[in-house]
Amino acid sequence: MSEHAVEAHSGGHDAGHARKVAMWVFLGSECLFFGTLIATFLLYRGRTGDGPAASDVFDIPFTSVSSFILLMSSLTMVLAHHAASRRDRRTMRIWLIATALLGTVFLAGQVFEFTEFVEHGLTVTTSPFASSFYLLTGLHGAHVAVGVLMLLVTAFMSFGGRYRDDEGMNVEIVGLYWHFVDIVWIVIFTVVYLLQV
Amino acid sequence: MAVTTDTAASVDSVVRPRGLWGWLTTTDHKRIGILYGVTAIAFGVVGGTEALLIRLQLATPNGEILSADAYNQMFTMHGTTMVFLVVMPAAAAFTNYFLPILLGARDVAFPRLNALSYWVFVFGGLFLTLTFFLGGAPDGGWFGYAPLSTQVPEVVRMDYWALGLIVLGLASVLSSVNFITTVLTMRAPGMTLMRMPVFAWMATVVSFLLLFSLPMITVGLFQVFMDRNLGTTFYDAAMGGEPILWQHLFWLFGHPEVYVLILPAMGIVSEVLPTFSRKPLFGRSFVIFSGMAIGFMGFGVWAHHMFTAGLGPVAEAAFGLTTMFIAVPTGVKIFNWLGTIWGGSLRLNTAMLFSLGFIFLFVIGGLSGVTHSIVPSDAQQHDTYYVVAHFHYVLFGGAVFGIFSGVYYWWPKVTGRLLDERLGKWHFWLMFVGMNFTFGPMHVLGLNGMPRRTYRYPEGLGFDMWNMMATVGAFTIATAVLVFLANWWRTRTRGEIAGPDPWDGRTLEWSIPSPPPEHNFDIIPTVVAEDDFWHRKYVEDDSGNPVAREAPVESPVSTEPIHLPSPSYHPVLAAFGIFVTAIGAVYLPWGLLAVGTGAVITMWGLFGWSMESLTRREHE
Ligand code: HEM
Ligand SMILES: [Cu+2]
């Protein structure tokens, strides 16, 4: 911190450091966002009305696998970051794209899961439980999708020598965001899926 | 004292477009600050007109000017506009313009993100205001209580309200991230946190408040929007939904929001009083810490807005108590301000008058607020004009008076010219008297049982005279605003030239020319004390009185090149995309096309943005 701070103060400023701080601050806000969604879910999780309850529809083994895939993407993200700090662009690109792929697989799993649920009669309008389930997991999915986009843009920008460590969305910052989204999923998976049965 | 620009430093030669395009693409925090200010004034005229219509309607019994429906729209939009489109952006104007300068920085941490925040805010405001022409404005009250706000899905009014607030919230989160990062990473050497001017401190606390409170209402707004459009059941009691959840989510945001509105004004007053009392702020660190305490505690008292919702005695007692506690740090601040004035050599110019008016009116508003924390008395006052009186003393007498104090204080820095003092005093006195005439009688009306949000009342209930007084007061306020606008217009060309330091100021903004050059500082200042600039001008004699230095400490001269952010149209493009998306979302499913188009425009803007910053670097 202090080294960076000195640099930041000498006329121009260290944009990379500032961006990292900004991402941390932003994620602080996101914590409350997901906290509120989870609180809503907890309030409503027993309110299933005439519709199916969690235990009627959830397929825990399936979701465990897709959760595992998402967790693995944190690993590949670390590898991408590692390669980036070695300035090994090629390896970095490979791991970035791998991370994006894993994220996409997770999203595909979510879409599949949702269609299954709908077939079992659990739609957004069924009950407060259903509404809050879809809002929570849906907005998490949206976060994953944004993350995939960020990963792809970062990988893309690294072609043609345009990538700079201290410019734009560097790997470290995308990584912060990605890990956050993963950690939030662990909480959601535990609270929403595992605590039900 | 002023450092001349032409010899000192060389600024890189980025081409700056002029005229309208220049304003659309600007990334200069000072220009963005001006944009915020002008926009706040424009929306102020809208919100004020709505207030006048409300007051005309209520001037006499059985008013005929507005229908019940129109009245609902008026007070909903008046409240929403005043809070989100007038007071908040007015504070953002000062923060944008002065935060970097007060820290000794050349800009905020992310200049283009700053521009994006502004444009998202403007489009969000337009989105809300346009509804008057699109089949009626939102009409569910500024706190949009469910299930009222989730009913009548075929009317799109509350969709505009929910989405508009989501968009405005996005703008606020982005600028909060930006301001916090600026404070954490951009301070000049020696500008420790405790040496930061109080205004900068209050801006920081406000940013944290917004950062942590907006997510909660955003979730609630999503729920309202989905209930209305997708048939979800969050607030549908028949299906097991819980309308009270909305109240919790709203007030978890809404109470901190009250401090978002008032803390910037407190910060301004804490700058103005020392300057015009020629004394340092009394108990400076107490003012800062009490600001933080208010910030923390602001999150713990939200349910005092819900006493009449029936939370149960334990919860009510707890929230009643915490609410009374929060009056403590507020009281501390008031003693600090009085301590600052005490024994100072006061200069009663307009800026100072507005700050003194702030203290006076805010104390009244604060006291009537404490009476709400007593649960039984709140039950009596709830939803009567007593509440309306209370929060206008705080929001108008507090926030707006503080903001006007800042306007008169900093105007010369921004424009290079002083506002006319004679007109300024007219402005102040008309506003002060008008304010008390408008909202004073509302205490009486409330205690006599006049409910808030009624569009007419019958004769003979003892309401008539007080209502007439309030209406006359409202028009007095309007006259005061006209005097201010006239002052602005007049001094545009004829105002006295201010010079860099017209008030003999204490903080860094007075060390640079008026208006400041684009790069703010020729050389980044090194700070050695609180009120650093003051100490460059004065030393203390044996009895502690300031004595002018014979030769003020001059800034050294640097020839280092200065890099400024280049202008960019990508922020305004991305914000426009968000606007289009939001409009589409109101008219689902047909609007899906607009949603898609808007998303593409936004992506285009953001993608161009990330590419652009690279190209600029390659030029070096
Ligand atoms: C010329 C000055 C003003 C006048 C005459 C005025 C008048 C009024 C009146 C009569 C109401 C009550 C409407 C009702 O309950 O039926 C009201 C509501 C309100 N006003 Fe003002 N006001 C003024 C300025 C402000 C300012 C500066 C703010 C600041 C932020 C503000 C915020 C609000 C809010 C939040 C409401 C509640 C709206 C609701 O209940 O949904 N007003 N105003
Ligand atoms: Cu409150």
PDB file of C-alpha atoms and ligand atoms in Angstrom, chain B residues 255 258 301 304-305, ligand 2:
ATOM      1  CA  HIS B 255     -32.976   6.557   6.600  1.00  0.00           C
ATOM      2  CA  VAL B 258     -31.620  11.395   4.987  1.00  0.00           C
ATOM      3  CA  VAL B 301     -32.544   3.246  13.066  1.00  0.00           C
ATOM      4  CA  HIS B 304     -38.474   4.373  13.278  1.00  0.00           C
ATOM      5  CA  HIS B 305     -40.307   5.137  10.075  1.00  0.00           C
TER       6      HIS B 305
HETATM    7 CU    CU C   2     -35.178   7.977   9.668  1.00  0.00          CU
END
